[in-house]
Amino acid sequence: MSLVQLKDISKHYQSGDEHVYALDGVTLTIKKGEFLSILGPSGSGKSTLMNVLGCLDKPTAGFYQLDDHDVSSFSSKELAAVRNSKIGFVFQSFNLLEYATALENVMLPLVYAGVNLRKRRAKAAELLERVGLGDRMSHKPNQLSGGQKQRVAIARALVNDPQIILADEPTGALDSKSGAEIEALFSELHHEGRTLIVVTHDISLARRTKRIINIKDGKVVDDEILEPSSTIYHRREGD
Amino acid sequence: MIAFRQIIQEMAAEKLHLGLTILAIAWATVSIASMLAVGEGLRQGLIRTTSNGNGDLILLTGGFATLDYGNFSKGKQLNLKPDDVDLLRALPSLAQVEPSAVWSASVTYKDNGTWQQPLAVYPQYKNLTGLQIDSGGRWFNPLDIKEQRKVIVIGKSAAVSLFNEDDDFDWENMPDLESSPIGKQLKVGEEKFTVIGVLKSNPSNIENGIPIDYAVFVPFTTWLRFHVNPSLGAINIKPAAGVDREKAAASARQVIARKYGASTEDLQLLQAQDMLLRQKTMRQFLIGLQSFLGIIGLVTLAVAGIGIANVMYATVKRATRDIGIRMAVGARPGAIKLHYLIQAFITISIGGVIGLILTYALVQVLQNIPIQGSGFYDYLGQPTPELSFTIVSLVILALSVVGIAAAWFPARHAAAITPLEALQGE
């Protein structure tokens, strides 16, 4: 069963006199439970692809189906709802609210989902425990190390139980030890049956995923399956 | 759907800007509320001064002809006579008709004199104009009228100017009476009169603008005793309740004009001045003044509103990345807009409440400043600023309008940011 279906997705814009094709006819299918990476040098269009996948950006042309919904026709209000319920983001620069505590940061998606405070707290606390930050809940981002910040961000990405977790260079701003911890966490999440998409230019990070999609000049140039995704894990129930 | 806690956190991170904005709103609120309160005080003061005295009377007076008609050629004077009153009393549209006459003689006590000449009236004049007698004295009684007694009642300020030894008279700061003048004898022209009463101080006017405090009264019949072929100064008319005042005045003029064979068209020959209508103009003027003061306040508030808008634009700009984060995790544009509208609402509420509390305190202080014996202040009806419910409502309404207008555009701007540009704009 395919979770994501992209058909002829293009994204172009005018930059000065130049007509830039950030994405040029990308067709792609991603199944539930896959752990894949989108690999490419900077300027290859991989970030644009991630923005389109994450409903942060609308394609200029093409068809995008996510979990049986044609999101390419959605309004910005509907896209917000999709981001809220189906997608979890992990960014290179963490993107945490600086004045809010770790717990409040993790609770944020639940606020916009209309979950009440008591449930928000319980769910956010559970996920911070899950990423090993049970003792850092009331710390603010500036009191946390890079690796800890990224784990807060992962907890936030998981809190709404999304269909896809999108990670943009998740280890790019971390030292190698913290980076390895994050990679290990991703592997765990994959084994729990979650769908993970990692966008990176780092081949060694890409090698840890099960499928590598190579992007160049806005086109998919290679789609390499490292480990046949025969093992579609069942997602944990009740979280 | 709103991270209320974070609205507060975000505001707390902008303490200086927030503080200055709150200060601006509080100041604007104080200015608009106190201006309106001062205007309201003046208006209430005027209503107090004009609700007695000649306030609701129509004053009928004779004048000089400007038309050749009937018994009158141009320039001829019409003198009202005491028996005119009887004709007018027969009209059902008039509730009360009282004559008054000016005795053209000066009132003196030793070397002191009064500003106003004595006014000859019947006892009923007291109720008609709301005069009150200071304790120890009395007003005219039927016997004074019947026996044409030489008794006199004097206004407070007239009494002071006549009987106080100290003659450094100050209109702005009226001294008290040094001793009771009751029973003392003064002179009207060369005739000796006995003082029987002093009027309570009253800022209102009678007749055609005589201040009650400076008026001097003698019994009407006593005045008749000293005058051959007497003519009245004026006829004070109180229309019956519920009748059209203009029609009542017109019928009174008509009756008198017919008696003298005068033209009803000649507005100079026979004048009917409705004091209530004159006040209406004054009241309207004061409402105008109040609106003007209110507009000045509103402009101040609008300037504060521009301040709010500016601070909010800056806040939105600084919070662009945060807006992007919120949108990435699912905040809808409406939620972002609401976020900043609530922020503005909180800011304005704090500023407005502080402003209203300060205004309330200011009004309390002003109301408790003792201002006494100032003639001009009394003349205005002793106005004090009044922070009425209407004014508070108006201020809250103005704050809301300005606040919504000031917050709307920055909030809309924030909501129009796309999550992508917000996250990239780092």
XYZ file of C-alpha atoms in Angstrom:
665
model
C 0.000 0.000 0.000
C 1.512 3.295 -1.018
C 1.433 6.115 1.462
C 2.903 8.772 -0.792
C 2.440 9.064 -4.526
C 4.100 11.809 -6.532
C 3.356 12.071 -10.219
C 5.268 14.488 -12.464
C 5.811 16.948 -9.649
C 7.467 20.124 -10.873
C 8.391 23.294 -9.102
C 9.770 26.212 -11.013
C 10.214 29.840 -10.221
C 11.758 32.928 -11.648
C 15.049 34.017 -10.128
C 16.128 37.206 -11.850
C 16.326 36.467 -15.545
C 16.688 32.782 -14.939
C 13.896 30.253 -14.922
C 14.798 27.753 -12.225
C 13.490 24.198 -12.265
C 13.852 23.183 -8.637
C 11.864 20.042 -9.336
C 11.357 18.747 -12.819
C 8.900 15.927 -13.218
C 9.496 13.881 -10.100
C 7.511 10.653 -9.890
C 7.860 8.648 -6.730
C 5.996 6.138 -4.611
C 6.689 5.606 -0.915
C 5.167 2.764 1.023
C 4.086 2.750 4.608
C 6.913 1.770 6.948
C 9.732 2.672 4.597
C 12.950 4.202 5.860
C 14.445 6.073 2.956
C 16.763 8.906 2.219
C 16.697 11.578 -0.422
C 20.293 12.207 -1.356
C 21.736 15.004 -3.395
C 24.169 17.886 -3.374
C 22.983 21.324 -2.366
C 20.935 22.941 -5.106
C 19.811 19.568 -6.393
C 16.205 20.185 -5.409
C 16.125 17.769 -2.493
C 15.013 20.438 -0.035
C 12.258 21.540 -2.395
C 11.173 17.931 -2.622
C 11.060 17.680 1.124
C 9.032 20.925 1.359
C 6.545 19.555 -1.138
C 6.364 16.214 0.668
C 5.880 18.068 3.961
C 3.112 20.275 2.553
C 5.187 23.356 3.364
C 5.287 24.254 -0.317
C 2.934 23.702 -3.210
C 4.232 22.214 -6.462
C 3.786 24.252 -9.640
C 2.539 21.190 -11.483
C 1.923 17.539 -10.813
C -0.101 15.348 -8.565
C 0.584 14.521 -4.932
C -1.439 11.957 -3.072
C -0.825 11.477 0.632
C -2.684 8.797 2.526
C -5.437 8.704 -0.116
C -5.880 12.502 -0.161
C -5.082 14.632 -3.193
C -3.156 17.243 -1.225
C -1.969 19.061 -4.358
C -5.406 20.685 -4.465
C -5.571 21.605 -0.783
C -5.887 25.168 0.525
C -3.343 26.561 2.958
C -5.792 25.945 5.787
C -6.219 22.293 4.791
C -2.471 21.890 4.346
C -1.996 23.141 7.896
C -4.312 20.410 9.091
C -2.370 17.827 7.064
C 0.941 18.990 8.549
C -0.611 18.859 11.970
C -2.001 15.334 11.794
C 0.053 13.430 9.227
C 3.566 14.871 9.180
C 6.279 15.303 11.755
C 9.271 17.524 10.977
C 12.847 17.273 12.201
C 15.035 20.158 11.043
C 18.786 20.622 10.897
C 18.520 23.734 13.034
C 15.997 22.085 15.411
C 13.468 24.948 15.118
C 12.356 24.959 18.727
C 10.588 27.915 20.362
C 13.367 29.514 22.423
C 11.252 30.851 25.282
C 9.253 27.654 25.750
C 10.325 24.607 27.759
C 11.064 21.220 26.193
C 7.654 20.012 27.317
C 5.859 23.041 25.868
C 7.706 22.623 22.574
C 6.618 19.013 22.327
C 3.036 19.968 23.245
C 2.778 22.572 20.488
C 1.321 20.380 17.687
C -1.316 19.093 20.115
C -2.379 22.673 20.850
C -3.302 23.148 17.211
C -4.947 19.724 17.148
C -7.272 20.961 19.886
C -6.181 18.436 22.511
C -6.861 19.505 26.088
C -4.050 20.540 28.388
C -4.025 17.462 30.598
C -3.759 15.089 27.639
C -1.195 17.346 25.976
C 1.044 17.218 29.019
C 0.713 13.462 29.420
C 1.449 12.736 25.766
C 4.358 15.171 25.547
C 5.897 13.854 28.766
C 5.587 10.291 27.506
C 7.450 11.140 24.306
C 10.186 13.044 26.087
C 10.686 9.944 28.235
C 10.744 7.926 25.032
C 13.641 9.978 23.580
C 15.478 9.857 26.903
C 14.799 13.387 28.123
C 12.474 12.602 31.015
C 14.670 14.686 33.299
C 14.892 17.693 30.984
C 11.208 18.527 30.504
C 11.250 21.988 32.008
C 14.533 22.997 30.404
C 14.489 25.653 27.741
C 16.326 25.031 24.436
C 19.320 27.182 25.469
C 19.849 24.878 28.458
C 20.073 21.788 26.227
C 22.895 20.390 24.092
C 22.509 20.027 20.322
C 21.735 16.326 20.563
C 19.163 16.955 23.283
C 17.522 19.693 21.222
C 17.243 17.366 18.285
C 15.667 14.724 20.503
C 13.112 17.313 21.706
C 12.397 18.032 18.039
C 11.950 14.319 17.342
C 9.580 14.010 20.296
C 7.637 16.954 18.876
C 7.564 15.276 15.458
C 6.139 12.117 17.028
C 3.603 13.670 19.366
C 0.719 13.750 16.894
C 1.425 10.186 15.796
C 2.086 11.221 12.191
C 2.091 9.081 9.036
C 5.477 10.377 7.919
C 8.473 11.753 9.714
C 10.447 14.134 7.524
C 13.998 14.878 8.642
C 16.081 17.535 6.913
C 19.809 16.964 7.610
C 18.940 15.853 11.142
C 22.556 15.254 12.111
C 24.012 18.161 10.171
C 24.442 20.429 13.193
C 25.556 17.736 15.618
C 28.876 16.251 16.710
C 29.470 12.664 15.592
C 28.480 11.095 18.927
C 25.153 12.933 19.105
C 24.672 12.257 15.408
C 25.097 8.557 15.978
C 22.540 8.658 18.796
C 20.022 10.330 16.520
C 20.688 7.780 13.794
C 20.124 4.998 16.321
C 16.870 6.618 17.393
C 15.733 6.741 13.775
C 16.512 3.068 13.356
C 14.408 2.316 16.439
C 11.534 4.332 15.044
C 11.836 2.431 11.791
C 11.659 -0.844 13.663
C 8.503 0.413 15.361
C 7.052 0.600 11.885
C 7.124 4.334 11.283
C 7.702 5.862 7.860
C 10.860 7.971 7.867
C 12.239 10.163 5.105
C 15.678 11.659 5.645
C 16.882 14.429 3.359
C 20.672 14.674 3.296
C 23.801 15.234 1.284
C 25.697 12.889 3.615
C 26.197 9.504 1.916
C 27.108 7.711 5.149
C 23.826 8.832 6.733
C 21.947 7.798 3.600
C 23.609 4.378 3.720
C 21.921 3.700 7.053
C 18.478 3.902 5.456
C 16.875 1.162 3.430
C 16.384 3.059 0.193
C 18.270 5.936 -1.398
C 16.661 8.266 -3.886
C 19.279 10.289 -5.700
C 18.289 13.751 -6.861
C 20.140 15.901 -9.322
C 18.962 19.069 -11.069
C 15.441 18.490 -9.854
C 15.204 15.004 -11.277
C 15.333 11.564 -9.702
C 18.507 10.072 -11.184
C 18.664 6.905 -9.132
C 16.356 4.952 -6.843
C 18.385 2.295 -5.035
C 16.844 -0.223 -2.664
C 19.547 -1.289 -0.186
C 17.437 -3.742 1.695
C 14.253 -5.018 0.183
C 11.425 -3.549 2.148
C 9.924 -6.967 2.605
C 9.728 -6.253 6.269
C 6.840 -3.904 6.680
C 6.598 -3.654 10.394
C 3.337 -3.257 12.135
C 3.148 0.027 13.924
C 2.752 0.014 17.621
C -0.823 0.350 18.667
C -2.080 2.663 21.331
C 0.476 5.484 21.199
C -6.535 26.076 19.322
C -4.365 28.810 20.784
C -1.177 28.471 22.740
C -2.264 31.026 25.296
C 0.720 30.467 27.519
C 3.055 31.203 24.656
C 1.252 34.425 23.848
C 2.167 35.540 27.347
C 5.708 34.175 27.051
C 6.199 35.988 23.778
C 4.930 39.222 25.329
C 7.159 38.759 28.369
C 10.126 38.538 26.011
C 9.297 42.075 24.793
C 9.014 43.784 28.150
C 10.348 47.172 27.079
C 8.191 47.529 23.978
C 5.221 46.146 25.811
C 5.749 48.565 28.685
C 5.997 51.565 26.382
C 2.913 50.522 24.456
C 0.935 50.049 27.646
C 2.115 53.468 28.808
C 0.986 55.057 25.543
C -2.431 53.441 25.760
C -2.811 54.340 29.426
C -1.901 57.961 28.677
C -4.287 58.110 25.742
C -7.037 56.611 27.900
C -6.405 59.173 30.636
C -6.523 62.004 28.126
C -9.704 60.893 26.367
C -11.506 59.940 29.581
C -10.555 63.079 31.497
C -11.424 65.369 28.596
C -14.842 63.769 28.342
C -15.230 63.937 32.128
C -14.408 67.665 32.193
C -16.886 68.295 29.383
C -19.526 66.296 31.215
C -18.873 68.261 34.403
C -19.338 71.573 32.572
C -22.544 70.321 31.019
C -23.954 69.112 34.342
C -22.909 72.410 35.940
C -24.809 74.375 33.338
C -27.873 72.235 33.846
C -27.617 72.973 37.585
C -27.388 76.765 37.119
C -30.209 76.958 34.639
C -32.650 74.617 36.273
C -33.712 77.417 38.634
C -33.879 81.186 38.331
C -35.371 82.176 34.995
C -34.408 78.802 33.547
C -37.784 77.644 32.283
C -39.565 80.974 31.907
C -40.684 83.044 28.977
C -39.901 86.707 29.514
C -42.288 89.177 27.916
C -40.945 92.734 27.534
C -41.901 95.883 25.716
C -39.641 97.655 23.266
C -39.623 100.191 20.458
C -41.667 99.880 17.290
C -39.849 99.120 14.079
C -43.013 99.091 11.948
C -45.746 101.646 11.478
C -48.836 99.807 12.557
C -51.996 100.617 14.491
C -51.271 102.851 17.452
C -47.536 102.663 16.909
C -45.297 104.597 14.618
C -41.645 103.734 14.226
C -39.638 104.417 17.369
C -42.574 104.583 19.751
C -42.184 102.657 22.972
C -44.582 100.061 24.339
C -44.828 100.037 28.116
C -46.399 97.003 29.738
C -48.911 97.817 32.473
C -49.760 95.926 35.693
C -53.243 94.978 34.450
C -51.727 93.161 31.418
C -51.050 90.334 33.793
C -54.771 89.718 34.297
C -55.289 89.264 30.551
C -52.483 86.719 30.380
C -53.685 84.836 33.468
C -56.901 84.107 31.569
C -54.937 82.067 29.004
C -55.122 78.329 29.782
C -51.757 77.615 28.164
C -49.964 79.674 30.837
C -49.485 78.158 34.286
C -48.106 81.202 36.062
C -47.781 84.868 35.166
C -45.827 87.242 37.390
C -45.074 90.907 36.760
C -41.837 92.570 37.751
C -40.828 96.201 37.688
C -37.538 97.981 38.082
C -37.461 100.815 40.604
C -35.127 103.350 39.082
C -33.377 104.292 42.273
C -30.128 103.260 43.873
C -29.994 101.152 47.005
C -27.587 102.511 49.606
C -26.430 101.822 53.137
C -24.136 104.513 54.522
C -21.572 104.967 51.754
C -22.140 101.588 50.133
C -24.383 100.883 47.181
C -25.568 97.991 45.072
C -25.033 97.196 41.451
C -28.667 96.321 40.712
C -31.717 98.526 41.211
C -34.599 97.076 43.211
C -37.023 94.742 41.529
C -40.680 95.010 42.548
C -42.400 91.629 42.731
C -45.303 89.762 44.324
C -44.667 86.946 46.878
C -45.387 84.288 44.204
C -42.210 85.376 42.389
C -40.171 83.385 44.906
C -41.550 80.005 43.895
C -41.533 80.910 40.227
C -37.783 81.511 40.229
C -36.699 79.138 42.991
C -35.416 81.782 45.422
C -34.470 80.651 48.914
C -34.156 82.755 52.047
C -31.180 82.400 54.412
C -32.149 81.400 57.946
C -33.122 84.298 60.206
C -34.909 86.190 57.487
C -38.184 85.974 55.633
C -39.728 86.636 52.224
C -42.650 88.996 51.521
C -46.005 88.025 53.014
C -49.542 89.133 52.003
C -49.506 91.766 54.680
C -46.415 93.421 53.185
C -48.346 93.614 49.926
C -51.576 94.788 51.491
C -50.006 97.459 53.639
C -47.457 98.430 51.004
C -44.696 98.067 53.579
C -41.223 99.432 53.020
C -39.422 96.129 53.435
C -36.629 94.746 51.283
C -35.033 91.365 50.535
C -31.489 91.344 49.175
C -29.238 88.876 47.384
C -26.157 87.476 49.100
C -23.584 89.462 47.171
C -25.665 92.620 47.320
C -25.789 92.204 51.119
C -22.019 91.797 51.276
C -21.381 94.915 49.217
C -23.821 96.927 51.331
C -23.106 95.802 54.876
C -19.512 94.584 55.105
C -17.218 97.221 56.629
C -14.295 95.974 54.670
C -14.783 97.282 51.182
C -12.090 95.422 49.251
C -14.686 93.768 47.097
C -13.561 90.840 45.036
C -15.902 89.398 42.467
C -13.723 86.315 42.039
C -13.509 85.603 45.735
C -16.627 86.735 47.525
C -16.193 87.309 51.287
C -18.839 86.160 53.751
C -21.311 88.467 55.427
C -19.723 89.902 58.595
C -23.014 90.374 60.447
C -26.689 89.804 59.832
C -28.305 92.753 58.035
C -31.818 91.679 59.116
C -33.656 94.597 60.687
C -31.171 97.164 59.416
C -32.424 100.118 57.507
C -31.188 101.045 54.069
C -32.283 103.556 51.494
C -33.987 103.100 48.163
C -33.492 106.514 46.656
C -34.457 108.665 49.680
C -36.945 106.188 51.182
C -35.956 104.107 54.163
C -36.515 100.338 53.859
C -36.067 97.587 56.444
C -34.150 94.471 55.483
C -36.301 91.415 56.229
C -34.373 88.701 54.426
C -31.182 87.730 52.634
C -31.275 85.228 49.794
C -29.232 82.061 49.800
C -26.387 82.213 47.351
C -27.562 81.003 43.947
C -25.552 81.109 40.721
C -28.654 81.424 38.527
C -30.062 84.471 36.846
C -33.506 86.041 36.822
C -35.265 88.441 34.501
C -33.096 89.240 31.522
C -29.870 88.069 33.103
C -29.758 89.588 36.584
C -27.678 87.363 38.889
C -29.834 86.328 41.850
C -26.915 87.048 44.191
C -26.927 90.716 43.188
C -30.698 91.210 43.016
C -32.693 93.370 45.450
C -36.456 92.929 45.918
C -39.262 95.154 47.210
C -43.000 94.392 47.389
C -44.803 95.192 44.163
C -47.482 97.302 45.861
C -44.891 99.379 47.723
C -43.349 100.233 44.382
C -46.818 101.172 43.040
C -47.228 103.524 46.002
C -44.288 105.608 44.799
C -45.029 105.554 41.082
C -47.683 107.289 39.077
C -48.564 105.716 35.750
C -46.333 102.730 36.466
C -45.011 100.502 33.690
C -43.663 96.994 34.132
C -40.136 95.881 33.443
C -41.210 92.455 32.342
C -43.825 89.743 32.659
C -42.482 86.360 33.697
C -44.485 83.545 32.171
C -44.369 79.871 32.992
C -46.190 77.850 30.341
C -48.478 75.048 31.486
C -46.915 71.591 31.529
C -47.007 69.830 28.204
C -47.969 72.790 26.029
C -45.975 73.900 23.014
C -43.787 76.656 24.424
C -43.560 78.560 21.169
C -47.328 78.577 20.757
C -47.786 79.673 24.377
C -45.361 82.559 23.821
C -47.109 83.511 20.576
C -50.574 83.584 22.155
C -49.255 85.720 25.043
C -47.796 88.188 22.537
C -50.988 88.183 20.547
C -53.170 89.029 23.573
C -50.932 91.924 24.609
C -50.487 93.185 21.051
C -54.239 93.277 20.552
C -54.716 95.242 23.781
C -52.278 97.951 22.696
C -53.196 97.896 19.019
C -49.704 96.786 18.110
C -48.469 94.538 15.336
C -47.789 90.921 16.262
C -45.279 90.959 13.432
C -43.097 93.535 15.157
C -40.674 91.367 17.099
C -38.876 94.386 18.595
C -41.986 96.082 19.948
C -43.113 93.107 21.974
C -40.494 90.587 22.802
C -41.020 87.088 24.162
C -37.753 85.435 25.079
C -37.885 81.768 25.918
C -35.022 81.215 28.355
C -35.295 77.442 28.007
C -34.694 77.653 24.262
C -31.735 79.923 24.907
C -30.306 77.288 27.240
C -30.947 74.584 24.722
C -28.539 76.316 22.409
C -26.055 76.547 25.264
C -26.503 72.873 26.072
C -25.993 71.964 22.462
C -22.875 74.070 22.445
C -21.576 72.168 25.448
C -22.290 68.831 23.800
C -20.301 70.191 20.876
C -17.488 71.187 23.232
C -17.555 67.747 24.795
C -17.376 66.117 21.369
C -14.456 68.354 20.507
C -12.604 67.351 23.681
C -13.476 63.749 22.940
C -12.067 64.026 19.433
C -8.799 65.408 20.810
C -8.687 62.393 23.106
C -9.520 60.091 20.225
C -6.679 61.510 18.157
C -4.315 60.861 21.059
C -5.675 57.352 21.193
C -5.244 56.915 17.450
C -1.608 57.956 17.793
C -1.243 55.328 20.526
C -2.904 52.918 18.096
C -0.231 53.595 15.514
C 2.272 52.825 18.260
C 0.556 49.495 18.932
C 0.606 48.661 15.229
C 4.301 49.483 15.004
C 5.272 47.437 18.025
C 3.220 44.559 16.702
C 4.808 44.703 13.266
C 8.187 44.548 14.975
C 7.037 41.646 17.140
C 5.752 39.765 14.107
C 8.995 40.376 12.267
C 11.090 39.118 15.171
C 8.785 36.150 15.611
C 8.818 35.179 11.929
C 10.752 31.973 12.571
C 8.428 31.069 15.436
C 5.440 31.684 13.186
C 7.072 29.300 10.684
C 7.538 26.678 13.397
C 3.938 26.999 14.491
C 2.723 26.709 10.938
C 4.979 23.712 10.268
C 3.448 21.854 13.191
C -0.048 22.654 12.014
C -1.127 26.152 13.067
C -3.661 27.476 10.581
C -3.365 31.063 9.326
C -6.426 31.917 11.413
C -4.740 30.638 14.559
C -1.691 32.827 13.867
C -3.912 35.846 13.291
C -5.809 35.177 16.491
C -2.510 34.781 18.323
C -1.536 38.376 17.561
C -5.033 39.776 17.986
C -5.131 38.288 21.477
C -1.708 39.746 22.180
C -2.954 43.187 21.160
C -6.145 42.710 23.147
C -4.182 41.892 26.299
C -1.887 44.895 25.781
C -4.801 47.263 25.215
C -6.779 45.877 28.136
C -3.881 46.387 30.521
C -3.254 49.922 29.208
C -6.948 50.769 29.226
C -7.543 49.513 32.756
C -4.484 51.402 34.049
C -5.686 54.524 32.220
C -9.207 54.295 33.603
C -7.941 53.733 37.142
C -5.652 56.769 36.820
C -8.514 58.854 35.429
C -10.767 57.743 38.263
C -8.106 58.775 40.771
C -7.595 62.105 38.986
C -11.320 62.830 38.957
C -11.567 61.976 42.663
C -8.736 64.384 43.444
C -10.274 67.168 41.339
C -13.706 66.646 42.866
C -12.249 67.011 46.339
C -10.321 70.223 45.730
C -12.250 72.820 47.717
C -13.077 75.741 45.425
C -15.356 78.139 47.245
C -16.406 81.704 46.931
C -15.204 82.039 43.362
C -17.912 83.909 41.526
C -16.928 82.587 38.155
C -16.811 79.022 39.438
C -20.279 79.458 40.961
C -21.510 81.020 37.762
C -20.512 77.838 35.897
C -22.603 75.806 38.346
C -19.602 74.545 40.353
C -18.604 71.997 37.734
C -16.464 69.013 38.710
C -15.261 66.393 36.232
C -17.631 63.453 36.149
C -16.616 59.985 35.019
C -20.053 58.701 34.150
C -20.980 55.228 32.941
C -21.582 56.647 29.466
C -18.079 58.108 29.360
C -16.451 54.872 30.529
C -18.438 52.971 27.878
C -17.398 55.472 25.207
C -13.755 55.148 26.206
C -13.917 51.347 26.113
C -15.600 51.512 22.717
C -12.909 53.876 21.406
C -10.153 51.637 22.809
C -11.695 48.594 21.156
C -12.056 50.260 17.771
C -8.529 51.667 17.819
C -7.127 48.407 19.180
C -8.757 46.212 16.557
C -7.725 48.586 13.794
C -4.135 48.707 15.068
C -3.772 44.965 15.575
C -5.618 43.800 12.489
C -2.969 44.595 9.901
C 0.091 43.187 11.717
C -1.941 40.073 12.585
C -3.044 39.656 8.983
C 0.538 40.166 7.877
C 1.654 37.424 10.272
C -1.014 35.048 9.001
C -0.059 35.671 5.384
C 3.523 34.478 5.906
C 4.032 31.042 4.367
C 5.674 28.490 6.636
C 8.438 28.024 4.105
C 9.512 31.659 3.892
C 9.181 31.970 7.639
C 11.551 29.057 8.248
C 13.968 30.155 5.560
C 13.911 33.785 6.597
C 16.181 32.925 9.499
